[in-house]
Structures are given as C-alpha cells and as structure tokens.
Amino acid sequence: MSGTSLDGLDACLVRETLDGSRIEVIQTLEVSFPKDTQHGLRHILETGQANLSDLLRLEIEYTDAVIEQCQILIKSSKDPISVIGFHGQTLWHEPDIGSTLQIGFAERLSEKTGVPVAHQFRRGDMARGGQGAPLAPLFHEAHFLRDTENVAVLNLGGIANISLLIPGRPTTGWDIGPANTLSDGWHQIHRKQPFDRDGAFASSGSVHQELLGLLLADPYFAKEPPKSTGREYFSPAWLEKTLNKLPPLDPADVQATLNQLTAEQVQKALPEDVHILVVCGGGVHNTHLMDAIDNTVDPLVVTSDTFAIDPNYVEAACFGWLGLQCLDNTQLKTEKITGSKIPGVLGSITNPTRG
C-alpha cells in the first residue's frame, strides 16, 4: 500500500484466523520510494498532468520497488504465500464521473514473484455504482468490530476516512476530508521538510478561527455519505484559494488550523453512542493532531496498537485481507459504504506463468 502522501511503501505478511474473523500481522516492511519516482508521482498528483511515456516509466519503477519489497517478505515467510494484495498508487480519483486511476503493473509483479496478485480493487465497485472508496471499512469490520462496544476507526492518511462499527447495524464508512495531505504540503513549503515531525510547527501556532470557519464551509463537508475524495480535490490550490480571502497569516497558525480542521470533521462524523475511537495511519505520529482530536471528540481515543495492529500497517493489512477475499471470490457488501447498488467481488486476480 502507498497513499497520497507518498511517504513510503508499506507491506506486511498477514494470515487470516481459521474462522476468518481476524487478521494476524506476522511481519511488516516499509521502504522508501526511489526519489525520482516519488518526485514524478507527486508532480502528477499535484497537477493532474503526465506525459504518457513518463507515466509508463514511473509505473515500472514503482512496481519494481514493490517487487523487491515483496520478495524480501516472501523469503522470510515460513509458509507459501497465497496471494499478494496490490493496491497500487492512486493518481486520480473522480467518483463524480465514476472512475479512478491506480497504477501498478500487476502482471509484472506476479511473474517476478511467482505469486497470484489481486489488484484493481476499486473499479469493480465503481462499475456497480459505488464510489470505489473507502474500502478500509470492510477490513475494519473484520478486525475491530466488538460485540459489546461501539467502535469507530479513523485512518489518518493523506485523506482521513472513518468507519462506524456498531453491533447489530450495517458497517458504514466514508472519507471525511483532508488529514496529512494539506498539512504536509504546507510544511514542505514553509519548513522545507516532508512533514511536521511530532506536530512541532503546528504546536508553535494557534488555531485561526476565521480561516477554520472558511475551510469548514466547503460543500464537501456538508455532503451526506457515501462520499469519497482525494488529493485532487483537497489540493494546495484549494487551501490557497481560501487563504487569499484573508490578510497574510502566520504559517504556524495555518498549520495548527489544518489539524483542527481534521479534528472538527472527526467530531462531526461520530455518533454520540460511540465508545472508542481507534486511530491508525501516519497521522498518529503527529502529536498536535492527535491532541486536537482528543480534545475535540468525546469517545476514548486509542491507537490501533490496542487492537494488536501497528497503526502504520493497518491499510497494508487491509489490502492483504482484500487480496484473500478476492482470491476466494467473496462478494463483499459495500452498499452502505461506497453506495454500490449490489455486493460484489473487489479486485481481479492475475496468475503467474507456471513453468
């Protein structure tokens, strides 16, 4: 799995329990993007433009990094690998027109590893009328649902998505808005570093209430789920358009306000009867963001470590699990999550050539 933040490739070995109710994470591995690949992908994500030859080259470079990573995990495994769940890199997501673009050369990955590859998880859902995202709530239900407690799971990636796991009710989930994508970009501009380590820069500022109010007025936040979004919507230009309505602001205040924007959307998404908010994703390492959420919401806030899964690898584990469901041809119920008209299999299987 790699997200819109482009901060690295996350992979893990997972095993489904015999009753299929939980996922056990056996081993994890994070690797950095090759710098040229990272810069090339970031350009496409920020501009929506690509030379086709460059795009094909980037897909090969991206896939080869994944191949090397998977080969390390395959060699370390005591058991044979049934399937590789390969999300690929999202370059553009447009649910309003019913399509999405994830690159990743699944056939190359399968041939080089000798393992079946499940890939293109989102497009089948969109063909059935869904948003194609978020898909993580399906895994959250399988791993985090409890019989006696109402649980919400919050993923703080480039975009924040939330899942509501209430016993006796259908699982729901949606993208609530930006998390790391805007704050990382702002920090890169003003501190020349890829992200705000421990939220130190945001902690040096204060929430600017007028800016927060203008950001919260965006129509996306008022839309009812199912809904999904991405970096192509919540872009630096989106933020700049709002900042241009105000006098120049202290950059640290903007950084703090972006974290509070996320916290406000989390609070808005949570029903009153949720007991525990489980947080995962790269944003858990931003102390200022986590404090903002903890100070804004009512439920007990914990990280996914409490549920025996590293916050950095919940999404990678998700697509390992989705790979297993695809391999088993399992029809997954996405109607209450993505808005699809009917359940269906997510993803396609590519098999390696057998010599």
Short mmCIF file of C-alpha atoms in Angstrom, two decimals:
data_model
loop_
_atom_site.label_atom_id
_atom_site.label_comp_id
_atom_site.label_asym_id
_atom_site.label_seq_id
_atom_site.Cartn_x
_atom_site.Cartn_y
_atom_site.Cartn_z
CA MET A 1 0.00 0.00 0.00
CA SER A 2 1.15 3.54 -0.76
CA GLY A 3 -1.01 6.57 -0.15
CA THR A 4 -1.29 10.08 -1.47
CA SER A 5 1.37 11.32 0.95
CA LEU A 6 3.98 9.29 -0.99
CA ASP A 7 5.96 8.86 2.22
CA GLY A 8 6.79 5.21 1.55
CA LEU A 9 5.64 1.75 0.53
CA ASP A 10 4.06 -0.24 3.36
CA ALA A 11 3.82 -4.03 3.12
CA CYS A 12 3.10 -6.82 5.55
CA LEU A 13 2.61 -10.55 5.79
CA VAL A 14 -0.86 -11.32 7.12
CA ARG A 15 -2.68 -14.52 7.99
CA GLU A 16 -6.41 -14.90 8.38
CA THR A 17 -7.55 -16.75 11.50
CA LEU A 18 -9.25 -20.10 10.91
CA ASP A 19 -12.72 -18.66 11.50
CA GLY A 20 -11.94 -15.68 9.24
CA SER A 21 -12.84 -13.20 11.97
CA ARG A 22 -9.43 -11.57 12.50
CA ILE A 23 -6.18 -10.85 10.70
CA GLU A 24 -2.84 -11.62 12.29
CA VAL A 25 0.05 -9.43 11.14
CA ILE A 26 3.15 -11.62 11.02
CA GLN A 27 5.79 -9.26 9.66
CA THR A 28 5.98 -5.72 8.32
CA LEU A 29 8.31 -3.88 5.99
CA GLU A 30 8.43 -0.22 4.95
CA VAL A 31 10.66 1.02 2.15
CA SER A 32 11.18 4.49 0.75
CA PHE A 33 10.21 5.49 -2.76
CA PRO A 34 13.08 5.96 -5.19
CA LYS A 35 13.46 9.76 -5.17
CA ASP A 36 12.92 10.25 -8.90
CA THR A 37 9.82 8.06 -8.78
CA GLN A 38 8.46 9.96 -5.80
CA HIS A 39 9.01 13.33 -7.48
CA GLY A 40 7.44 12.13 -10.72
CA LEU A 41 4.34 10.76 -8.99
CA ARG A 42 3.99 13.89 -6.86
CA HIS A 43 4.03 16.06 -9.99
CA ILE A 44 1.13 14.06 -11.44
CA LEU A 45 -0.81 14.12 -8.18
CA GLU A 46 -0.43 17.89 -7.85
CA THR A 47 -1.03 18.87 -11.48
CA GLY A 48 -3.16 16.08 -12.92
CA GLN A 49 -0.87 16.07 -15.94
CA ALA A 50 1.52 13.43 -17.25
CA ASN A 51 3.49 12.57 -20.33
CA LEU A 52 2.36 9.05 -21.28
CA SER A 53 5.92 7.77 -21.71
CA ASP A 54 6.86 9.17 -18.31
CA LEU A 55 3.76 7.60 -16.78
CA LEU A 56 4.68 4.15 -18.08
CA ARG A 57 8.25 4.56 -16.83
CA LEU A 58 7.00 5.60 -13.39
CA GLU A 59 4.70 2.58 -13.25
CA ILE A 60 7.63 0.26 -13.96
CA GLU A 61 9.82 1.97 -11.34
CA TYR A 62 7.01 1.88 -8.79
CA THR A 63 6.26 -1.79 -9.48
CA ASP A 64 9.92 -2.81 -9.32
CA ALA A 65 10.19 -1.23 -5.85
CA VAL A 66 7.13 -3.27 -4.81
CA ILE A 67 8.62 -6.44 -6.33
CA GLU A 68 11.83 -6.03 -4.32
CA GLN A 69 9.83 -5.44 -1.15
CA CYS A 70 7.55 -8.44 -1.72
CA GLN A 71 10.49 -10.74 -2.47
CA ILE A 72 12.01 -9.90 0.91
CA LEU A 73 8.77 -10.78 2.72
CA ILE A 74 8.22 -13.93 0.64
CA LYS A 75 11.68 -15.23 1.52
CA SER A 76 11.09 -14.54 5.20
CA SER A 77 7.78 -16.43 5.31
CA LYS A 78 7.67 -19.95 6.74
CA ASP A 79 4.55 -20.68 4.71
CA PRO A 80 3.81 -20.26 1.00
CA ILE A 81 2.11 -17.03 0.00
CA SER A 82 -1.44 -17.46 -1.31
CA VAL A 83 -1.83 -14.03 -2.88
CA ILE A 84 -0.36 -10.53 -3.00
CA GLY A 85 -2.97 -7.82 -2.41
CA PHE A 86 -1.66 -4.96 -4.56
CA HIS A 87 -3.45 -1.65 -4.20
CA GLY A 88 -1.13 0.31 -6.48
CA GLN A 89 -0.65 4.07 -6.38
CA THR A 90 -3.73 6.25 -6.75
CA LEU A 91 -3.05 9.07 -9.20
CA TRP A 92 -6.56 10.41 -9.64
CA HIS A 93 -9.96 9.66 -8.11
CA GLU A 94 -13.16 11.07 -9.67
CA PRO A 95 -16.25 9.43 -8.18
CA ASP A 96 -18.46 12.08 -9.80
CA ILE A 97 -17.70 10.61 -13.22
CA GLY A 98 -17.49 7.06 -11.87
CA SER A 99 -13.83 6.28 -12.41
CA THR A 100 -10.49 6.15 -10.64
CA LEU A 101 -6.85 5.55 -11.61
CA GLN A 102 -4.37 3.37 -9.72
CA ILE A 103 -1.10 2.47 -11.44
CA GLY A 104 0.82 -0.73 -10.78
CA PHE A 105 1.96 -3.45 -13.20
CA ALA A 106 0.26 -6.45 -11.59
CA GLU A 107 1.35 -8.89 -14.30
CA ARG A 108 5.00 -7.93 -13.80
CA LEU A 109 4.65 -8.30 -10.02
CA SER A 110 3.09 -11.75 -10.42
CA GLU A 111 5.69 -13.01 -12.91
CA LYS A 112 8.65 -11.79 -10.83
CA THR A 113 7.35 -13.24 -7.56
CA GLY A 114 5.60 -16.36 -8.83
CA VAL A 115 2.55 -15.45 -6.73
CA PRO A 116 -1.04 -14.62 -7.79
CA VAL A 117 -1.75 -10.89 -7.49
CA ALA A 118 -5.11 -9.34 -6.59
CA HIS A 119 -5.32 -5.80 -7.91
CA GLN A 120 -7.62 -3.00 -9.14
CA PHE A 121 -9.88 -3.26 -6.11
CA ARG A 122 -11.81 -0.03 -6.70
CA ARG A 123 -13.03 -0.15 -10.28
CA GLY A 124 -15.41 -3.10 -9.89
CA ASP A 125 -17.18 -1.26 -7.11
CA MET A 126 -17.48 1.82 -9.31
CA ALA A 127 -18.88 -0.32 -12.12
CA ARG A 128 -21.62 -1.34 -9.66
CA GLY A 129 -22.44 2.31 -8.95
CA GLY A 130 -20.19 2.80 -5.92
CA GLN A 131 -17.63 5.47 -5.09
CA GLY A 132 -14.79 2.94 -5.13
CA ALA A 133 -13.65 4.26 -1.76
CA PRO A 134 -13.12 3.96 1.07
CA LEU A 135 -12.66 0.18 1.16
CA ALA A 136 -10.92 0.08 4.54
CA PRO A 137 -14.22 -0.13 6.50
CA LEU A 138 -14.65 -3.70 5.23
CA PHE A 139 -11.37 -4.69 6.87
CA HIS A 140 -12.06 -2.57 9.94
CA GLU A 141 -15.26 -4.56 10.46
CA ALA A 142 -13.38 -7.85 10.15
CA HIS A 143 -10.67 -6.84 12.62
CA PHE A 144 -12.02 -4.18 15.01
CA LEU A 145 -15.74 -4.98 15.45
CA ARG A 146 -16.63 -5.87 19.04
CA ASP A 147 -19.78 -7.49 20.45
CA THR A 148 -20.37 -5.11 23.35
CA GLU A 149 -18.73 -1.81 22.38
CA ASN A 150 -19.44 0.73 19.67
CA VAL A 151 -16.19 1.39 17.85
CA ALA A 152 -15.16 3.97 15.28
CA VAL A 153 -11.92 3.56 13.30
CA LEU A 154 -10.18 6.66 11.97
CA ASN A 155 -7.45 6.40 9.36
CA LEU A 156 -5.24 9.49 9.23
CA GLY A 157 -3.59 9.18 5.84
CA GLY A 158 -3.38 11.92 3.24
CA ILE A 159 -7.17 11.84 3.41
CA ALA A 160 -8.97 10.90 6.63
CA ASN A 161 -11.60 8.18 6.47
CA ILE A 162 -13.79 6.85 9.24
CA SER A 163 -15.62 3.57 9.86
CA LEU A 164 -18.52 3.12 12.28
CA LEU A 165 -18.73 -0.39 13.76
CA ILE A 166 -21.94 -0.64 15.78
CA PRO A 167 -23.05 -4.19 16.75
CA GLY A 168 -26.34 -5.05 15.06
CA ARG A 169 -26.06 -2.30 12.44
CA PRO A 170 -24.52 -2.31 8.96
CA THR A 171 -20.97 -1.01 8.91
CA THR A 172 -20.65 2.44 7.36
CA GLY A 173 -17.63 4.49 6.41
CA TRP A 174 -16.59 7.43 4.27
CA ASP A 175 -13.84 9.94 3.56
CA ILE A 176 -14.33 12.83 5.96
CA GLY A 177 -11.76 15.17 4.39
CA PRO A 178 -8.07 16.06 4.45
CA ALA A 179 -5.66 14.83 7.09
CA ASN A 180 -1.95 14.80 6.19
CA THR A 181 -2.13 15.90 2.58
CA LEU A 182 -2.64 19.62 3.23
CA SER A 183 -0.55 19.85 6.39
CA ASP A 184 2.38 18.00 4.80
CA GLY A 185 2.26 20.25 1.75
CA TRP A 186 2.11 23.39 3.87
CA HIS A 187 5.05 22.23 5.97
CA GLN A 188 7.09 21.43 2.87
CA ILE A 189 6.58 24.99 1.61
CA HIS A 190 7.37 26.77 4.87
CA ARG A 191 9.85 24.44 6.58
CA LYS A 192 11.36 22.58 3.60
CA GLN A 193 10.74 19.25 5.33
CA PRO A 194 8.37 16.48 4.19
CA PHE A 195 6.12 16.60 7.27
CA ASP A 196 5.64 18.31 10.63
CA ARG A 197 7.54 15.92 12.91
CA ASP A 198 5.61 15.40 16.17
CA GLY A 199 3.44 18.40 15.20
CA ALA A 200 6.15 20.76 16.47
CA PHE A 201 5.48 23.52 13.93
CA ALA A 202 1.71 23.40 14.50
CA SER A 203 2.30 23.50 18.27
CA SER A 204 4.13 26.80 17.86
CA GLY A 205 1.00 28.37 16.35
CA SER A 206 -2.65 28.86 17.27
CA VAL A 207 -5.88 27.95 15.50
CA HIS A 208 -7.09 30.85 13.35
CA GLN A 209 -10.84 30.75 13.83
CA GLU A 210 -11.79 32.79 10.77
CA LEU A 211 -9.68 30.59 8.50
CA LEU A 212 -11.14 27.48 10.14
CA GLY A 213 -14.67 28.77 9.53
CA LEU A 214 -13.97 29.42 5.85
CA LEU A 215 -12.43 25.97 5.36
CA LEU A 216 -15.34 24.28 7.12
CA ALA A 217 -17.76 25.99 4.72
CA ASP A 218 -16.58 23.85 1.81
CA PRO A 219 -19.55 21.98 0.27
CA TYR A 220 -17.82 18.59 0.56
CA PHE A 221 -18.14 18.64 4.34
CA ALA A 222 -21.90 19.13 4.13
CA LYS A 223 -22.44 16.22 1.71
CA GLU A 224 -24.04 13.13 3.16
CA PRO A 225 -22.22 9.80 2.85
CA PRO A 226 -21.43 7.71 0.96
CA LYS A 227 -18.71 10.01 -0.27
CA SER A 228 -15.03 9.87 -1.12
CA THR A 229 -12.39 12.38 -2.07
CA GLY A 230 -8.69 12.77 -2.65
CA ARG A 231 -5.71 15.00 -3.12
CA GLU A 232 -7.02 16.16 -6.47
CA TYR A 233 -9.82 17.96 -4.58
CA PHE A 234 -8.12 18.96 -1.33
CA SER A 235 -5.08 20.35 -3.08
CA PRO A 236 -2.67 23.20 -2.24
CA ALA A 237 -4.74 25.33 -4.64
CA TRP A 238 -7.87 24.61 -2.56
CA LEU A 239 -6.14 25.95 0.54
CA GLU A 240 -4.58 28.89 -1.28
CA LYS A 241 -7.97 29.97 -2.62
CA THR A 242 -9.24 30.35 0.94
CA LEU A 243 -6.07 32.00 2.25
CA ASN A 244 -6.37 34.64 -0.47
CA LYS A 245 -9.59 35.84 1.19
CA LEU A 246 -7.68 36.79 4.35
CA PRO A 247 -4.75 39.03 5.27
CA PRO A 248 -1.39 37.19 5.42
CA LEU A 249 -1.37 34.71 8.31
CA ASP A 250 1.42 33.28 10.43
CA PRO A 251 2.35 29.97 8.71
CA ALA A 252 2.40 28.19 12.09
CA ASP A 253 -1.20 29.32 12.69
CA VAL A 254 -2.24 27.85 9.34
CA GLN A 255 -0.50 24.58 10.29
CA ALA A 256 -2.41 24.44 13.58
CA THR A 257 -5.68 25.30 11.84
CA LEU A 258 -5.31 22.47 9.34
CA ASN A 259 -5.02 19.99 12.20
CA GLN A 260 -8.10 21.44 13.86
CA LEU A 261 -9.98 21.16 10.55
CA THR A 262 -9.41 17.41 10.65
CA ALA A 263 -10.43 17.22 14.31
CA GLU A 264 -13.69 19.07 13.64
CA GLN A 265 -14.60 16.67 10.85
CA VAL A 266 -13.91 13.68 13.08
CA GLN A 267 -16.22 15.08 15.75
CA LYS A 268 -18.93 15.75 13.16
CA ALA A 269 -18.71 12.16 11.90
CA LEU A 270 -19.04 10.47 15.30
CA PRO A 271 -22.45 9.44 16.66
CA GLU A 272 -23.00 10.08 20.35
CA ASP A 273 -23.09 6.36 21.16
CA VAL A 274 -19.52 5.57 20.02
CA HIS A 275 -17.41 4.40 22.96
CA ILE A 276 -13.94 4.02 21.42
CA LEU A 277 -12.19 5.85 18.58
CA VAL A 278 -9.35 3.72 17.17
CA VAL A 279 -6.82 5.79 15.22
CA CYS A 280 -4.35 4.50 12.63
CA GLY A 281 -2.27 5.82 9.75
CA GLY A 282 0.72 8.13 9.62
CA GLY A 283 -1.14 10.93 11.38
CA VAL A 284 -0.93 9.10 14.72
CA HIS A 285 2.68 10.29 14.96
CA ASN A 286 1.62 13.95 14.81
CA THR A 287 1.22 14.78 18.49
CA HIS A 288 -0.50 18.11 17.81
CA LEU A 289 -3.07 16.48 15.51
CA MET A 290 -3.76 13.67 17.98
CA ASP A 291 -4.16 16.18 20.82
CA ALA A 292 -6.52 18.24 18.68
CA ILE A 293 -8.67 15.18 18.04
CA ASP A 294 -8.56 14.02 21.66
CA ASN A 295 -9.58 17.50 22.87
CA THR A 296 -12.44 17.77 20.36
CA VAL A 297 -14.16 14.36 20.42
CA ASP A 298 -16.00 12.60 23.24
CA PRO A 299 -15.03 8.89 22.95
CA LEU A 300 -11.89 7.32 24.37
CA VAL A 301 -9.12 7.79 21.79
CA VAL A 302 -6.65 4.91 21.33
CA THR A 303 -4.33 3.83 18.54
CA SER A 304 -4.75 0.53 16.73
CA ASP A 305 -1.87 -0.91 18.81
CA THR A 306 -4.58 -1.50 21.42
CA PHE A 307 -6.16 -3.93 18.94
CA ALA A 308 -2.87 -5.68 18.15
CA ILE A 309 -2.06 -3.99 14.85
CA ASP A 310 0.59 -1.34 14.19
CA PRO A 311 -1.03 1.97 13.08
CA ASN A 312 1.44 2.23 10.21
CA TYR A 313 0.29 -1.05 8.66
CA VAL A 314 -3.49 -1.13 9.01
CA GLU A 315 -4.02 -0.15 5.37
CA ALA A 316 -1.40 -2.60 4.09
CA ALA A 317 -3.05 -5.34 6.15
CA CYS A 318 -6.39 -4.25 4.72
CA PHE A 319 -5.29 -4.91 1.16
CA GLY A 320 -3.70 -8.21 2.14
CA TRP A 321 -7.09 -9.19 3.56
CA LEU A 322 -8.89 -7.87 0.48
CA GLY A 323 -6.50 -9.94 -1.63
CA LEU A 324 -7.60 -13.07 0.24
CA GLN A 325 -11.27 -12.16 -0.27
CA CYS A 326 -10.63 -11.65 -3.99
CA LEU A 327 -8.82 -14.99 -4.24
CA ASP A 328 -11.80 -16.68 -2.58
CA ASN A 329 -14.21 -14.84 -4.92
CA THR A 330 -16.02 -13.41 -1.88
CA GLN A 331 -18.82 -10.95 -2.61
CA LEU A 332 -18.42 -8.05 -0.20
CA LYS A 333 -21.26 -5.81 0.93
CA THR A 334 -20.25 -2.26 0.04
CA GLU A 335 -23.70 -0.70 -0.41
CA LYS A 336 -23.68 1.19 2.91
CA ILE A 337 -20.04 2.22 2.48
CA THR A 338 -19.44 3.16 -1.13
CA GLY A 339 -23.03 3.39 -2.31
CA SER A 340 -22.74 0.47 -4.74
CA LYS A 341 -26.03 -0.93 -5.99
CA ILE A 342 -25.17 -4.56 -5.18
CA PRO A 343 -22.45 -6.56 -3.38
CA GLY A 344 -19.60 -7.87 -5.46
CA VAL A 345 -16.05 -9.17 -5.67
CA LEU A 346 -13.43 -6.44 -5.26
CA GLY A 347 -10.37 -6.82 -7.46
CA SER A 348 -9.10 -9.12 -10.20
CA ILE A 349 -6.62 -11.98 -10.00
CA THR A 350 -3.52 -12.18 -12.19
CA ASN A 351 -1.73 -15.53 -12.07
CA PRO A 352 1.93 -16.12 -12.84
CA THR A 353 3.09 -18.35 -15.67
CA ARG A 354 3.74 -21.82 -14.32
CA GLY A 355 6.88 -23.40 -15.79
#
